[in-house]
Short mmCIF file of C-alpha atoms and ligand atoms in Angstrom, two decimals:
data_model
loop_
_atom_site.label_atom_id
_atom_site.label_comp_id
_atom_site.label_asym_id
_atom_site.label_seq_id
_atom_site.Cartn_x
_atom_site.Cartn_y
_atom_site.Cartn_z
CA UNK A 1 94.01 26.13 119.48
CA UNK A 2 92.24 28.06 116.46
CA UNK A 3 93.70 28.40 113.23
CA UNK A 4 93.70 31.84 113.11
CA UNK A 5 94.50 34.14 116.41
CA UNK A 6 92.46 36.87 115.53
CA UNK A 7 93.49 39.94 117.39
CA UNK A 8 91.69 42.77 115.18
CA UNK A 9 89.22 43.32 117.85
CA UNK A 10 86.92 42.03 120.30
CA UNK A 11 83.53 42.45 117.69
CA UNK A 12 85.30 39.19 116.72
CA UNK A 13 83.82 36.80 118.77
CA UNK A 14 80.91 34.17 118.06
CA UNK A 15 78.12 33.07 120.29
CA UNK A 16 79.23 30.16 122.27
CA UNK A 17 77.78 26.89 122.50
CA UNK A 18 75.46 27.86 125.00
CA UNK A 19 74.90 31.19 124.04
CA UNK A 20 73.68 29.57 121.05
CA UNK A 21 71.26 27.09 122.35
CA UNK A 22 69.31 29.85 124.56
CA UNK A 23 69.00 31.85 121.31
CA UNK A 24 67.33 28.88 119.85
CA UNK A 25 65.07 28.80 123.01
CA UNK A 26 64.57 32.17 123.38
CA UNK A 27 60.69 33.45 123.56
CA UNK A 28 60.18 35.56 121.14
CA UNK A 29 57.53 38.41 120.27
CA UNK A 30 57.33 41.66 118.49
CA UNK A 31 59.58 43.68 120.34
CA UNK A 32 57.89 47.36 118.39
CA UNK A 33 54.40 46.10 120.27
CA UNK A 34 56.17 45.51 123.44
CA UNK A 35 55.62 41.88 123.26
CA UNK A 36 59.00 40.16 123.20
CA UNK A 37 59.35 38.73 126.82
CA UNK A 38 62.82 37.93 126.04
CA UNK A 39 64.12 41.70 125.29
CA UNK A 40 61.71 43.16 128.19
CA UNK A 41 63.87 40.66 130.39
CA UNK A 42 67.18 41.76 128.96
CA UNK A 43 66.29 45.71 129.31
CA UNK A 44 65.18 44.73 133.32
CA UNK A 45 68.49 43.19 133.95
CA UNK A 46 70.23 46.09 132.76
CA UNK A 47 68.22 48.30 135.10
CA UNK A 48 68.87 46.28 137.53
CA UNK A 49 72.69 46.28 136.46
CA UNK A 50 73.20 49.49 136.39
CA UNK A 51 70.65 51.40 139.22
CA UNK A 52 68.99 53.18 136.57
CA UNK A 53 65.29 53.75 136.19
CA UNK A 54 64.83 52.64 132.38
CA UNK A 55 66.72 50.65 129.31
CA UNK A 56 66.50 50.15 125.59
CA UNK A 57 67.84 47.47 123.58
CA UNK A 58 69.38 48.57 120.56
CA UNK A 59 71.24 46.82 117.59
CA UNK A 60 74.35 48.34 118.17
CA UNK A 61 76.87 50.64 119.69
CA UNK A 62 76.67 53.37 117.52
CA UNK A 63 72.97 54.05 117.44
CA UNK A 64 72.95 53.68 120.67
CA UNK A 65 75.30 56.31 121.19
CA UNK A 66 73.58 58.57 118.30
CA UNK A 67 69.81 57.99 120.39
CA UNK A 68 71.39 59.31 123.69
CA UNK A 69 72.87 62.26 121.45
CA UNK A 70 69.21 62.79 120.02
CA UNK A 71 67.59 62.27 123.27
CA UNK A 72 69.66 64.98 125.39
CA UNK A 73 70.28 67.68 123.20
CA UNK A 74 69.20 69.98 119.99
CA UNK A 75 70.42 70.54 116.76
CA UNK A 76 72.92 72.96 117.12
CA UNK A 77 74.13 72.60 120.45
CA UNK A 78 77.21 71.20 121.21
CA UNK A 79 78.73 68.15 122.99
CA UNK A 80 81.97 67.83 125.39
CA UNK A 81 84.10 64.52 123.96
CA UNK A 82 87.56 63.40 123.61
CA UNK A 83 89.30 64.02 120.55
CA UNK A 84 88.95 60.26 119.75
CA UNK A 85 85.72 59.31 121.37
CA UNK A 86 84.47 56.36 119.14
CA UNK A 87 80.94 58.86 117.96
CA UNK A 88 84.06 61.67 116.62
CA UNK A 89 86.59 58.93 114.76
CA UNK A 90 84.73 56.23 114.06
CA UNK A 91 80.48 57.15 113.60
CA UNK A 92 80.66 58.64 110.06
CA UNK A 93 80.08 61.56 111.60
CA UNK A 94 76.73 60.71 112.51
CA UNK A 95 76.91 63.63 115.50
CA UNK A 96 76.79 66.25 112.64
CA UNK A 97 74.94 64.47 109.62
CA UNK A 98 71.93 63.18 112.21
CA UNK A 99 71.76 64.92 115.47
CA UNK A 100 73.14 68.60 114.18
CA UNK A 101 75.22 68.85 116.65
CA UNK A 102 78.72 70.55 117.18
CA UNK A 103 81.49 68.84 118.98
CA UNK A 104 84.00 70.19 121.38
CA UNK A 105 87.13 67.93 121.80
CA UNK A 106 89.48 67.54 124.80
CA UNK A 107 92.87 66.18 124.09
CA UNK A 108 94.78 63.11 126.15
CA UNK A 109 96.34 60.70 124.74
CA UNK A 110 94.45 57.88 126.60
CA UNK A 111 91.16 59.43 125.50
CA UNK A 112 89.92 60.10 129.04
CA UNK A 113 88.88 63.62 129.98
CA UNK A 114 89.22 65.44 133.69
CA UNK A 115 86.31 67.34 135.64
CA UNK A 116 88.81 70.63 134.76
CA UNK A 117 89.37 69.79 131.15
CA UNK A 118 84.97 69.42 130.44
CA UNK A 119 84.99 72.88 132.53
CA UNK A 120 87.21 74.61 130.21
CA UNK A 121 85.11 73.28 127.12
CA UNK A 122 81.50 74.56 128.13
CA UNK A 123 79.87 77.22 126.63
CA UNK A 124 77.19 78.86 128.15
CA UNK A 125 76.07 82.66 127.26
CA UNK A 126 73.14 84.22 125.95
CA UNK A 127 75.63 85.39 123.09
CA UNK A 128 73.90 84.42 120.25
CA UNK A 129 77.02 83.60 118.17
CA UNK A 130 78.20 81.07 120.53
CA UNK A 131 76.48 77.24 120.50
CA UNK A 132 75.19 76.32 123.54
CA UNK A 133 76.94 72.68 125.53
CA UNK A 134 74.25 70.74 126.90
CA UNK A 135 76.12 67.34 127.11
CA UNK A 136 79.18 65.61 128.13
CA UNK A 137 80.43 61.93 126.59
CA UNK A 138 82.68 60.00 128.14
CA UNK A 139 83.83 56.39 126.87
CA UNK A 140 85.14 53.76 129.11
CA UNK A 141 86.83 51.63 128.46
CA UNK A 142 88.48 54.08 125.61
CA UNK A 143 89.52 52.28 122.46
CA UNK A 144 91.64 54.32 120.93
CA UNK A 145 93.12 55.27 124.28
CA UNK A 146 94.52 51.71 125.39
CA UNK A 147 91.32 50.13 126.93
CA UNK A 148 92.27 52.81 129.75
CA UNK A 149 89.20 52.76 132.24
CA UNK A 150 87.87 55.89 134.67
CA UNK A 151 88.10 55.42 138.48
CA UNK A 152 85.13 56.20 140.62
CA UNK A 153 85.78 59.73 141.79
CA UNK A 154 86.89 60.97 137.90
CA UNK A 155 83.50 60.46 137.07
CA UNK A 156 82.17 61.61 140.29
CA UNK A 157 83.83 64.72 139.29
CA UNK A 158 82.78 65.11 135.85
CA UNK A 159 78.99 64.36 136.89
CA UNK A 160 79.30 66.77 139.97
CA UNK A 161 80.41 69.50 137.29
CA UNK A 162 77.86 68.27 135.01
CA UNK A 163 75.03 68.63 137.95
CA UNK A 164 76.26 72.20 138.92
CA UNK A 165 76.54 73.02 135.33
CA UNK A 166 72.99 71.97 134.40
CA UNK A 167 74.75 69.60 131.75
CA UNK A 168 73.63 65.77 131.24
CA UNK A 169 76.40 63.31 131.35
CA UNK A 170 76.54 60.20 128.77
CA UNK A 171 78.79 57.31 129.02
CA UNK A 172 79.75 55.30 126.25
CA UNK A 173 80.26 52.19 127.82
CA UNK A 174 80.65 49.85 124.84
CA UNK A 175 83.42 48.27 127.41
CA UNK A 176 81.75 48.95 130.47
CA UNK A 177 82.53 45.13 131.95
CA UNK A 178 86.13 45.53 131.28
CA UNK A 179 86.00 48.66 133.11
CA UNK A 180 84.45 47.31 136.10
CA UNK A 181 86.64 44.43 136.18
CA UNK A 182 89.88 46.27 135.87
CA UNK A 183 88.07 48.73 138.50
CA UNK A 184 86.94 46.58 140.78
CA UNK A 185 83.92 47.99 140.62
CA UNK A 186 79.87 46.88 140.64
CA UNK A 187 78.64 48.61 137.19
CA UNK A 188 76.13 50.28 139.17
CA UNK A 189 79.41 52.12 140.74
CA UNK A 190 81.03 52.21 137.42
CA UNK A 191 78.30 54.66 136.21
CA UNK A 192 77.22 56.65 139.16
CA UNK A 193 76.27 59.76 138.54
CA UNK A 194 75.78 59.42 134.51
CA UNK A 195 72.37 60.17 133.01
CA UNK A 196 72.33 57.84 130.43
CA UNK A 197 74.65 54.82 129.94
CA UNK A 198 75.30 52.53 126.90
CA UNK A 199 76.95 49.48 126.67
CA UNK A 200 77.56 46.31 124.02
CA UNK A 201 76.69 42.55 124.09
CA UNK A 202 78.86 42.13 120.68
CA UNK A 203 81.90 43.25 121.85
CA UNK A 204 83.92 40.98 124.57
CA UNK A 205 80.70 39.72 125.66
CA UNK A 206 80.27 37.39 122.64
CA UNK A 207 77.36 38.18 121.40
CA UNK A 208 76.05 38.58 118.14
CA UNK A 209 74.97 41.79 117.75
CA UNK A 210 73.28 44.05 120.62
CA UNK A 211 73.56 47.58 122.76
CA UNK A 212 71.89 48.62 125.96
CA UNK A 213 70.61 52.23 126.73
CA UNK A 214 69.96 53.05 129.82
CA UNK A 215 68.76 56.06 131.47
CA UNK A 216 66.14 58.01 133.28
CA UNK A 217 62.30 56.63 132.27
CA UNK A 218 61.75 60.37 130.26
CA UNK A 219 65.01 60.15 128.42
CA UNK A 220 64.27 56.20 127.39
CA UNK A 221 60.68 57.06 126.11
CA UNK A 222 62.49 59.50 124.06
CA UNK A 223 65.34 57.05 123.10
CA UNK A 224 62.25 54.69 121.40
CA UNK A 225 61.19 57.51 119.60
CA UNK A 226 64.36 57.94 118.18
CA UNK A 227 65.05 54.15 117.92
CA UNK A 228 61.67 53.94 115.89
CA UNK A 229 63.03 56.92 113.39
CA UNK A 230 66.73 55.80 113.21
CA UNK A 231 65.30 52.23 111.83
CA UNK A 232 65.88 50.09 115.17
CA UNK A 233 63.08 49.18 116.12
CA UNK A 234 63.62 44.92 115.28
CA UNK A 235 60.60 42.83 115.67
CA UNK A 236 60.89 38.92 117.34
CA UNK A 237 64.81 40.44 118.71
CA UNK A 238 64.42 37.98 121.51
CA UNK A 239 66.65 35.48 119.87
CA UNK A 240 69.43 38.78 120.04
CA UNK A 241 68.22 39.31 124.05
CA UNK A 242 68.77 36.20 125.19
CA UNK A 243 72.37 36.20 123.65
CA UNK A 244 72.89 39.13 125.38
CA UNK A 245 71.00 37.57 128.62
CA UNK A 246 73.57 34.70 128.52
CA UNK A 247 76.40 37.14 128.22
CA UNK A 248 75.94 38.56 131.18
CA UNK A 249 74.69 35.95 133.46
CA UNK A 250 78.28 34.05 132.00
CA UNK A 251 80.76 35.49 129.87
CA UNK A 252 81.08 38.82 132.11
CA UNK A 253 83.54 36.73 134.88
CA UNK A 254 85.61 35.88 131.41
CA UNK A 255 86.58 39.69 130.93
CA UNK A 256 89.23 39.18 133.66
CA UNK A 257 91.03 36.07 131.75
CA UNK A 258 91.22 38.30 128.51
CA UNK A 259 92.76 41.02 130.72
CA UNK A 260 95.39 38.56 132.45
CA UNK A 261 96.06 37.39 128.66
CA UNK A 262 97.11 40.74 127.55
CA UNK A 263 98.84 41.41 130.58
CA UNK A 264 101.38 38.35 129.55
CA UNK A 265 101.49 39.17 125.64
CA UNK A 266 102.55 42.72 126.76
CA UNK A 267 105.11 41.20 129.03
CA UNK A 268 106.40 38.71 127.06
CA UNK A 269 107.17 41.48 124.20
CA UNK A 270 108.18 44.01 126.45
CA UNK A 271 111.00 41.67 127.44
CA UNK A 272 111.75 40.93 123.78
CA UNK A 273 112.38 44.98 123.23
CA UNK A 274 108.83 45.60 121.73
CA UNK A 275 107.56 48.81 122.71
CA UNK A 276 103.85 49.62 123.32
CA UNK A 277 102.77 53.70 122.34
CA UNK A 278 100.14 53.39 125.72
CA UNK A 279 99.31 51.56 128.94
CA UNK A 280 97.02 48.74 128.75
CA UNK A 281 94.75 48.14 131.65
CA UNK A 282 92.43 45.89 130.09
CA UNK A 283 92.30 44.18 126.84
CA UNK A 284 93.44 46.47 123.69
CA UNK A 285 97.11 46.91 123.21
CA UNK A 286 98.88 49.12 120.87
CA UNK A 287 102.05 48.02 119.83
CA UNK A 288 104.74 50.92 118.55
CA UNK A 289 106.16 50.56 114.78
CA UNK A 290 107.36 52.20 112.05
CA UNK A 291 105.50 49.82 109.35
CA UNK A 292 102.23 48.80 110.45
CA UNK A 293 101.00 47.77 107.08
CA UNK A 294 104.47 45.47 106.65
CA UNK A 295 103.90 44.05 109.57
CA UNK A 296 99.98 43.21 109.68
CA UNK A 297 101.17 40.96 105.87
CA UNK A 298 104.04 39.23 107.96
CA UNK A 299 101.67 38.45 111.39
CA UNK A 300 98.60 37.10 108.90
CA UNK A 301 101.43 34.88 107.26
CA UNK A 302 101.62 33.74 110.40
CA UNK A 303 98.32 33.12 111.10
CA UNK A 304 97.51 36.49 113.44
CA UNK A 305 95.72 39.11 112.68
CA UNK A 306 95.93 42.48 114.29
CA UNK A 307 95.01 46.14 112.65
CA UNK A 308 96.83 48.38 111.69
CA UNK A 309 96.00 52.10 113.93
CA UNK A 310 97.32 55.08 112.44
CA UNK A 311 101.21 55.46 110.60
CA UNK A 312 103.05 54.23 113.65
CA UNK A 313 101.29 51.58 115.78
CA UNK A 314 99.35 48.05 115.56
CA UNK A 315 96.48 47.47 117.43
CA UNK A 316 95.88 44.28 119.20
CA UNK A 317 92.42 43.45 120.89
CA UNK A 318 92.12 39.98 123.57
CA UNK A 319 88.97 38.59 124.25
CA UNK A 320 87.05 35.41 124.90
CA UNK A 321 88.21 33.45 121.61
CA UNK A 322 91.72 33.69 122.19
CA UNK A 323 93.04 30.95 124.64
CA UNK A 324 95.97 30.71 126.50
CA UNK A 325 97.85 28.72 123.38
CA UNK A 326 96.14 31.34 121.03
CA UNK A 327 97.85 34.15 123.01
CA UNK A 328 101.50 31.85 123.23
CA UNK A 329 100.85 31.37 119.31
CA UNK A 330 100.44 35.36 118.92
CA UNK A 331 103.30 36.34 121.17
CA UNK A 332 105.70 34.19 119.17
CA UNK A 333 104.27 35.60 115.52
CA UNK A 334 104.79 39.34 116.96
CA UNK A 335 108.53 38.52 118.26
CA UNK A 336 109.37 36.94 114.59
CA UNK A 337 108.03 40.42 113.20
CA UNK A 338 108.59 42.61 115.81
CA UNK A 339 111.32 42.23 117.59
CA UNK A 340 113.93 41.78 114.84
CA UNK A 341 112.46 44.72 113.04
CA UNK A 342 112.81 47.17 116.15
CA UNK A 343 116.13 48.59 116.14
CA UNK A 344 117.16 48.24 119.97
CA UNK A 345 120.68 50.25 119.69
C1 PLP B 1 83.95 52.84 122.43
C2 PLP B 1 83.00 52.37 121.38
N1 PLP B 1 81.78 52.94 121.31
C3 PLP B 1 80.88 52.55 120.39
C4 PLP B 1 81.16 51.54 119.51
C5 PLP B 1 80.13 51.19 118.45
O1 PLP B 1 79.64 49.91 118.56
P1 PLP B 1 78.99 49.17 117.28
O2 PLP B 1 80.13 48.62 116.50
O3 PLP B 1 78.12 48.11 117.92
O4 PLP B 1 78.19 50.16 116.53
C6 PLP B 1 82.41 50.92 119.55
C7 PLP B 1 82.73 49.84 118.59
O5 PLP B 1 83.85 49.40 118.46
C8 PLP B 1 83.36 51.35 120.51
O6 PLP B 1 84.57 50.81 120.58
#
């Protein structure tokens, strides 16, 4: 078992043994002249992946979010979200600051948005006063909405709306392998009907560092435009690719195990009294109390670390460095914290 069960997020996680060794193999070129085999490999596997005609690699999440933003849209339109999409909480407000753009929110508490909530967001009138929606951004799975992960037809519906709308459709799918494992779904499935789709390597993946764009072959040749100007265009990145290569060619079939893991810290709480603010389908829990910050000092005493999310709950994040005795280890620091501190009557 580790020392530490760190349970802050899945961004924790370090290359594994033999992630590590095809890094140090990897063929390498420069990746702004096109050369790096290793990269052009990684970005075919995603098209491949994901039935789409084109595919970036980017250093991470958030510009990869921020080039499909640029890519589909002008300054001074405005973009359909939920109220705590990662790009509105958590991108410095990048959306504003680079891309000009406005945002219009849609609120759920598991930070998913429905066909009929998008509809009554859009704006579209020659009214001058008004700013014009041209895109839609949906994240799955959401983070601060519980890992909670879109079925099939939601997104069918949201892209069909979208279509008839003359709106493009991004998804945000930093977590897009725990959605299609809790889905059941191919990823290809998982994103039907989206124009462009992003997803990480660095997140419960294990790589590194690492994003994927992918989209049509117009909206990509404008994504490396934008790549270029946002500063991410990385020269011999191979030795990044082929991390991200061995992700997915290994640790994707892991996602499940991290999933099954949460499943049993949940239940072995929930049976101790500790309540949990949202549903957890896949592998980010958030635990309900009335001292986060009290708590987080009393679990790192005990060797586990969790974050504190918001005034009233504790987020908890499994992934592919926490083993079974890691997750045994964590449910019996949270009960010594937890469960006394939860008034039950
Ligand atoms: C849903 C979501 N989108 C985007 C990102 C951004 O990824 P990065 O940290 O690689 O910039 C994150 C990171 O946690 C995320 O959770």
């Amino acid at each position: 078992m580790q020392e530490i069960v760190d349970l802050r997020s899945d961004t924790v996680t370090r290359p594994s043994p033999g992630m590590r060794r095809a890094m140090a193999e990897a063929e390498v070129g420069d990746d702004v002249f096109g050369d790096d085999p290793t990269v052009r490999r990684l970005q075919d596997h995603a098209v491949a992946l994901l039935g789409m005609e084109a595919a970036l690699f980017l250093p991470t999440g958030t510009m990869a979010n921020l080039v499909a933003f640029l890519s589909q849209t002008r300054p001074g339109d405005s973009v359909i979200l939920s109220e705590m999409a990662h790009p509105v909480l958590y991108e410095s407000g990048n959306l504003a600051m680079v891309a000009g753009l406005m945002t219009r929110t849609v609120a759920d508490p598991l930070g998913k948005m429905s066909a009929e909530q998008v509809a009554e967001m859009v704006v579209q009138t020659s009214d001058p006063h008004h700013s014009q929606t041209t895109l839609v951004a949906l994240e799955n799975t959401t983070n601060r909405g519980g890992g909670a992960y879109y079925e099939y037809y939601e997104i069918e519906s949201i892209a069909q709306l979208c279509r008839n709308r003359g709106l493009r459709l991004h998804c945000d799918g930093a977590r897009l392998f725990n959605a299609c494992a809790a889905s059941n779904l191919e990823p290809e499935y998982c994103v039907r009907g989206c124009d462009t789709v992003s997803f990480c390597l660095s997140k419960g993946l294990g790589a590194p560092a690492g994003s994927l764009l992918a989209g049509t072959r117009d909206t990509i040749t404008r994504a490396l435009r934008f790549r270029k100007m946002l500063g991410g265009g990385m020269r011999q990145s191979g030795v990044l690719a082929a991390a991200g290569l061995y992700a997915l060619e290994n640790h994707v079939r892991d996602l499940e195990e991290d999933h099954r893991r949460a499943r049993a810290f949940r239940q072995a709480l929930e049976a101790e009294g500790v309540p949990f603010a949202l549903p957890s389908p896949t592998n980010i829990l958030y635990i309900e109390t009335n001292d986060p910050a009290g708590n987080i000092k009393e679990l790192s005493a005990r060797g586990v670390l969790a974050m504190a999310a918001g005034r009233d709950r504790i987020r908890a994040v499994f992934h592919r460095d926490i083993d079974d005795a890691g997750m045994n280890w964590a449910v019996e620091a949270f009960k010594e914290v937890l469960a006394r501190r939860q008034p039950s009557e």
